[in-house]
Coordinates of C-alpha atoms and ligand atoms in Angstrom, one line a residue:
M1 CA -70.0 72.7 231.2
S2 CA -69.6 69.5 229.3
E3 CA -66.3 69.1 227.5
R4 CA -66.3 69.4 223.7
P5 CA -64.8 66.3 221.9
A6 CA -61.5 67.1 220.2
H7 CA -63.0 66.5 216.7
H8 CA -65.7 69.2 217.3
G9 CA -64.1 72.5 216.4
P10 CA -64.9 75.7 218.3
D11 CA -66.4 77.2 215.2
G12 CA -69.0 74.4 214.9
R13 CA -67.1 72.7 212.2
F14 CA -65.6 69.2 212.6
R15 CA -61.9 68.6 212.4
I16 CA -59.3 65.8 212.5
P17 CA -58.2 65.7 216.1
W18 CA -54.8 64.1 215.7
P19 CA -51.6 65.2 213.9
L20 CA -51.5 64.2 210.2
E21 CA -48.6 62.1 209.0
V22 CA -48.6 63.9 205.7
P23 CA -49.6 67.5 205.9
D24 CA -52.8 68.7 204.4
Q25 CA -52.0 70.7 201.2
T26 CA -55.6 71.6 200.2
R27 CA -55.3 75.1 201.6
N28 CA -51.7 75.7 200.4
G29 CA -52.5 76.0 196.7
G30 CA -52.4 72.2 196.5
V31 CA -55.4 71.9 194.3
L32 CA -53.9 74.2 191.7
R33 CA -50.5 72.4 192.0
W34 CA -52.2 69.0 191.5
Q35 CA -54.2 70.3 188.5
R36 CA -51.0 71.8 186.9
E37 CA -49.1 68.6 187.5
R38 CA -51.9 66.6 185.8
L39 CA -51.6 68.7 182.7
S40 CA -47.9 67.8 182.3
T41 CA -48.0 64.1 183.4
P42 CA -49.7 61.6 181.2
R43 CA -52.2 59.5 183.2
P44 CA -52.9 55.8 182.6
P45 CA -56.1 55.3 180.6
N46 CA -59.4 54.3 182.1
P47 CA -60.1 50.6 182.1
R48 CA -62.4 49.2 179.4
P49 CA -65.5 47.4 180.7
E50 CA -64.1 44.0 179.8
Q51 CA -61.2 44.6 182.1
L52 CA -63.7 44.7 185.0
P53 CA -65.9 41.6 184.3
P54 CA -69.0 41.3 186.5
G55 CA -69.1 38.9 189.4
T56 CA -71.8 36.5 190.6
P57 CA -74.1 37.8 193.3
D58 CA -75.4 35.3 195.9
V59 CA -78.0 37.5 197.4
A60 CA -80.7 36.0 199.7
H61 CA -84.3 37.1 198.8
P62 CA -86.0 38.7 200.5
R63 CA -83.7 38.3 203.5
A64 CA -81.1 35.9 204.7
A65 CA -81.5 33.8 207.9
A66 CA -80.4 35.5 211.1
D67 CA -77.1 33.6 211.3
D68 CA -76.3 33.9 207.5
V69 CA -74.0 36.9 206.6
R70 CA -73.7 37.9 203.0
I71 CA -71.7 40.9 201.8
T72 CA -72.2 41.9 198.1
W73 CA -70.2 44.6 196.4
I74 CA -72.4 46.7 194.2
G75 CA -69.6 49.1 193.3
H76 CA -67.3 51.8 194.8
A77 CA -68.4 52.1 198.5
T78 CA -71.8 50.5 198.0
F79 CA -72.3 47.1 199.7
L80 CA -75.5 45.2 200.3
I81 CA -74.9 43.7 203.8
Q82 CA -77.2 40.9 204.8
L83 CA -76.7 40.3 208.6
G84 CA -78.9 39.4 211.5
G85 CA -81.9 39.0 209.1
L86 CA -81.6 42.6 207.9
N87 CA -80.6 44.2 204.6
L88 CA -78.3 47.1 204.9
L89 CA -76.8 49.4 202.2
T90 CA -73.6 51.3 202.7
D91 CA -73.0 54.6 200.8
P92 CA -75.7 53.7 198.2
H93 CA -74.8 55.1 194.8
F94 CA -76.8 53.9 191.8
S95 CA -76.3 56.9 189.4
R96 CA -74.0 57.2 186.4
R97 CA -71.8 60.0 187.8
A98 CA -70.3 60.9 191.2
S99 CA -71.0 64.6 190.7
P100 CA -73.5 67.3 191.5
L101 CA -74.1 67.6 187.8
R102 CA -75.7 65.0 185.5
W103 CA -73.6 65.8 182.5
M104 CA -70.2 66.3 184.0
G105 CA -67.9 64.7 186.6
P106 CA -66.5 61.2 187.1
S107 CA -68.7 58.5 185.4
R108 CA -68.7 54.8 186.1
F109 CA -66.4 52.3 184.4
V110 CA -69.2 49.7 184.8
P111 CA -72.8 50.0 185.9
P112 CA -73.9 49.2 189.5
A113 CA -73.7 45.4 189.7
I114 CA -77.3 45.1 190.8
A115 CA -79.9 47.6 189.9
L116 CA -81.6 49.4 192.8
D117 CA -85.0 47.9 191.9
A118 CA -83.6 44.4 191.8
L119 CA -82.3 44.5 195.4
P120 CA -84.1 42.8 198.2
P121 CA -86.0 45.2 200.6
I122 CA -83.6 47.5 202.4
D123 CA -84.0 48.1 206.1
A124 CA -81.2 50.6 206.8
V125 CA -78.8 52.9 205.0
L126 CA -75.4 53.7 206.4
L127 CA -73.8 56.9 205.1
S128 CA -70.1 57.5 205.8
H129 CA -69.9 61.1 204.6
D130 CA -71.3 63.6 202.1
H131 CA -68.9 63.4 199.1
Y132 CA -70.6 62.8 195.8
D133 CA -69.1 59.4 195.3
H134 CA -70.7 58.3 198.6
L135 CA -73.8 60.4 199.1
D136 CA -75.8 60.5 195.9
A137 CA -79.0 62.6 196.0
P138 CA -80.9 60.8 193.2
T139 CA -80.3 57.4 194.9
V140 CA -81.4 58.8 198.3
R141 CA -84.6 60.1 196.6
R142 CA -85.3 56.7 195.0
L143 CA -84.7 54.9 198.3
H144 CA -87.0 57.2 200.2
R145 CA -89.7 56.9 197.5
A146 CA -89.5 53.1 197.7
Y147 CA -89.4 52.6 201.5
G148 CA -90.6 55.9 203.1
D149 CA -90.3 56.1 206.9
E150 CA -89.7 52.4 207.2
L151 CA -86.1 52.9 206.1
A152 CA -83.6 53.8 208.8
W153 CA -80.8 56.2 207.9
I154 CA -77.6 56.2 210.0
A155 CA -75.0 58.9 209.3
P156 CA -72.4 61.0 211.2
L157 CA -73.4 64.4 212.8
G158 CA -74.8 67.0 210.4
H159 CA -76.3 64.7 207.8
A160 CA -79.7 64.6 209.4
A161 CA -80.2 68.3 208.4
W162 CA -79.2 67.4 204.8
L163 CA -81.6 64.4 204.8
A164 CA -84.4 66.7 206.2
G165 CA -83.8 68.9 203.2
M166 CA -84.6 65.8 201.0
G167 CA -87.9 65.4 203.0
I168 CA -86.5 62.5 205.1
R169 CA -87.2 63.3 208.8
A170 CA -88.3 60.0 210.3
N171 CA -86.0 57.1 211.4
V172 CA -82.9 59.3 210.9
H173 CA -80.0 58.7 213.3
D174 CA -77.4 61.5 213.4
V175 CA -74.4 59.9 215.2
D176 CA -71.2 61.0 216.7
W177 CA -68.1 58.8 216.8
W178 CA -68.6 55.9 219.2
D179 CA -72.4 56.4 219.2
T180 CA -74.5 53.2 218.7
V181 CA -77.8 52.7 217.0
E182 CA -79.8 49.6 217.7
L183 CA -81.9 48.1 214.9
R184 CA -84.4 45.3 215.4
G185 CA -83.0 42.2 213.7
A186 CA -84.7 38.8 213.0
A187 CA -83.3 37.2 216.1
G188 CA -82.2 40.1 218.3
P189 CA -80.7 43.5 217.9
V190 CA -78.3 44.5 215.1
T191 CA -76.2 47.4 216.3
V192 CA -74.4 50.0 214.2
T193 CA -71.6 52.0 215.9
C194 CA -70.1 55.0 214.2
A195 CA -66.3 55.0 214.5
P196 CA -63.6 57.6 213.6
A197 CA -62.0 58.0 210.1
Q198 CA -59.6 60.5 208.8
H199 CA -61.4 62.5 206.1
W200 CA -63.3 65.8 205.5
T201 CA -66.7 66.8 204.1
R202 CA -68.0 69.3 201.5
R203 CA -70.8 69.4 199.0
T204 CA -70.9 73.0 198.0
M205 CA -68.1 75.6 197.9
R206 CA -69.6 77.4 200.8
E207 CA -69.3 74.3 203.1
F208 CA -66.3 72.7 204.7
N209 CA -66.4 70.1 207.5
N210 CA -69.9 71.2 208.7
R211 CA -70.8 67.5 208.6
L212 CA -68.8 64.8 210.3
W213 CA -67.4 61.8 208.5
G214 CA -67.0 58.3 209.9
S215 CA -66.7 54.5 209.6
F216 CA -69.1 51.8 211.1
A217 CA -69.0 48.6 213.0
I218 CA -72.0 46.5 212.4
R219 CA -72.8 43.7 214.9
G220 CA -75.6 41.1 214.8
G221 CA -76.2 37.4 214.6
N222 CA -73.0 36.7 216.5
R223 CA -70.9 38.5 213.8
C224 CA -69.2 41.8 213.6
L225 CA -68.2 43.7 210.5
Y226 CA -66.3 46.9 209.9
F227 CA -67.0 49.3 207.0
G228 CA -64.1 51.8 206.7
G229 CA -65.9 54.5 204.7
D230 CA -63.4 56.9 203.1
S231 CA -60.2 57.5 205.1
G232 CA -56.6 58.3 205.1
Y233 CA -54.4 56.0 207.2
F234 CA -54.3 57.2 210.9
R235 CA -53.2 55.8 214.2
G236 CA -56.7 55.0 215.4
Y237 CA -57.3 51.5 214.0
E238 CA -55.9 49.7 217.1
E239 CA -58.5 51.5 219.2
I240 CA -61.3 50.7 216.8
G241 CA -60.3 47.0 216.8
A242 CA -60.0 47.0 220.6
R243 CA -63.3 48.7 221.3
L244 CA -65.5 47.3 218.5
G245 CA -63.8 44.1 217.2
P246 CA -62.7 41.5 216.7
F247 CA -64.2 41.7 213.2
D248 CA -65.3 38.8 211.0
A249 CA -64.9 41.0 207.9
V250 CA -63.6 44.4 207.1
M251 CA -64.5 46.5 204.0
M252 CA -61.6 48.9 203.4
P253 CA -61.0 51.6 200.8
I254 CA -57.9 50.9 198.7
G255 CA -58.2 53.4 195.8
A256 CA -57.9 57.1 195.1
Y257 CA -54.4 57.5 196.5
D258 CA -52.2 59.3 194.0
P259 CA -50.5 61.7 194.1
R260 CA -49.5 60.9 197.7
W261 CA -48.4 64.4 198.6
F262 CA -52.0 65.5 198.1
M263 CA -54.2 62.5 198.7
A264 CA -52.5 60.8 201.7
P265 CA -54.4 62.8 204.4
A266 CA -57.8 61.7 203.0
H267 CA -57.2 58.3 201.2
M268 CA -55.1 55.4 202.2
N269 CA -53.3 53.2 199.7
P270 CA -53.5 49.4 199.6
E271 CA -50.4 49.0 201.9
E272 CA -51.9 51.3 204.5
A273 CA -55.2 49.5 204.3
V274 CA -53.4 46.2 205.1
R275 CA -51.6 48.0 207.9
A276 CA -55.0 49.2 209.3
Y277 CA -56.4 45.7 209.0
R278 CA -53.5 44.3 211.0
E279 CA -53.8 47.0 213.7
M280 CA -57.5 46.2 214.0
G281 CA -56.6 42.7 214.9
G282 CA -55.5 41.2 211.6
R283 CA -58.2 38.6 211.3
G284 CA -61.4 38.1 209.3
A285 CA -62.2 38.6 205.7
F286 CA -60.6 41.7 204.0
I287 CA -62.9 43.1 201.3
P288 CA -61.5 46.0 199.3
M289 CA -63.6 48.8 198.0
H290 CA -63.4 52.4 196.6
W291 CA -61.5 51.3 193.5
G292 CA -62.4 50.2 189.9
T293 CA -65.7 52.2 189.7
F294 CA -65.1 56.0 189.5
R295 CA -61.9 57.7 188.5
L296 CA -61.2 60.2 191.2
T297 CA -57.4 60.5 191.3
D298 CA -54.3 59.8 189.2
E299 CA -53.2 56.1 189.8
D300 CA -53.9 53.5 187.2
P301 CA -57.5 52.5 188.2
L302 CA -56.6 48.8 187.9
E303 CA -53.5 49.1 190.2
P304 CA -55.1 49.0 193.7
P305 CA -55.9 45.3 193.8
V306 CA -52.5 44.4 192.3
R307 CA -50.7 46.3 195.1
L308 CA -53.2 44.9 197.6
R309 CA -52.4 41.3 196.7
K310 CA -48.7 42.1 196.9
A311 CA -49.0 43.8 200.3
W312 CA -51.1 40.9 201.6
A313 CA -48.4 38.3 200.5
D314 CA -45.6 40.5 201.8
E315 CA -47.2 40.4 205.3
H316 CA -47.7 36.6 205.1
L317 CA -51.4 37.0 205.7
P318 CA -53.6 33.9 204.9
G319 CA -54.7 34.0 201.3
D320 CA -58.1 32.6 202.2
D321 CA -58.9 35.9 204.1
L322 CA -58.3 38.2 201.1
H323 CA -61.5 38.7 198.9
V324 CA -60.8 40.9 195.9
L325 CA -64.3 41.0 194.6
R326 CA -65.5 41.7 191.1
H327 CA -68.5 44.1 191.0
G328 CA -71.4 41.9 192.1
D329 CA -69.5 39.2 193.9
T330 CA -70.7 38.1 197.3
V331 CA -68.7 37.0 200.4
R332 CA -70.6 34.7 202.5
L333 CA -69.4 34.1 206.1
A334 CA -69.5 30.5 207.2
H335 CA -72.3 29.5 209.5
G336 CA -71.7 28.4 213.1
P337 CA -70.0 29.9 216.1
R338 CA -67.4 32.5 215.4
A339 CA -63.7 31.4 215.6
P340 CA -62.1 32.3 218.9
S341 CA -60.5 35.8 218.8
K342 CA -56.8 36.5 219.0
Ligands
ZN401 ZN1 -64.7 61.3 200.5
ZN402 ZN1 -64.6 58.5 198.2

């Protein structure tokens, strides 16, 4: 009998296989306590659009050269990654709300920095998990309509069944942690490896953790990137860096962290994101995400980058490696051979 991995529960659901540093309160009346606290505590206001000015995309059309890496922040956890001559999208979300409903739920502070129709042709979509701010059914439908079976879908275990329900059955890769998918790049393979994260999944009240969640390492054209998905801080980043790094750029979530007693198991704060970066090797571009787009939690929506800059300086990390992007900005990695690792 083959041994079941620790993150596969005996009931067929997935689970976090290591002890949590802050206990999970979701099943202890925590949701109600959070909602009650929110009623009595004034929350900082939502930002006005002019407080989130648009950036300047530097997207290659239709594709970048095999050794040219460009990472463009569309908003929230959506990046256009141009690497190895391919165009990849992470957690594509191009709708107004992160919600199952069209008229209710968190709506954007600013529109997606580039419209879906204005993007270069997409070769693969990487989905980190099923939450509404990451997996948006209308966007999935539009992508499938535009590219059909040509488009590759890579997502943690359980998402293939959901995609099949959307009529997407070809070119779907349902991956467990540490599984690798190989895509055909312009000058050799581009590989996408699913890695652990500390999170959970649910789209309807009946579901809980029946789909896995994850992060991704993306390797091609002599470069390696890390997309952190949605995660609380956990003691696994050293292993991710050792097995899949060193990374030339990491995209890390820095928002949706307050109140800590409730959010810490599922969402890291900026200080923890910097700690994770250091534990993964502490090198390469740091590109924050999961802030400034949807209001999901209680912190001031403009606070995450302020705390990130401070944490970065407190750790004496090189200022050139921190890339706090405006929506639409592009980070372009320099050409040429990669700098020697650690
Ligand atoms: Zn999530
Ligand atoms: Zn999220």
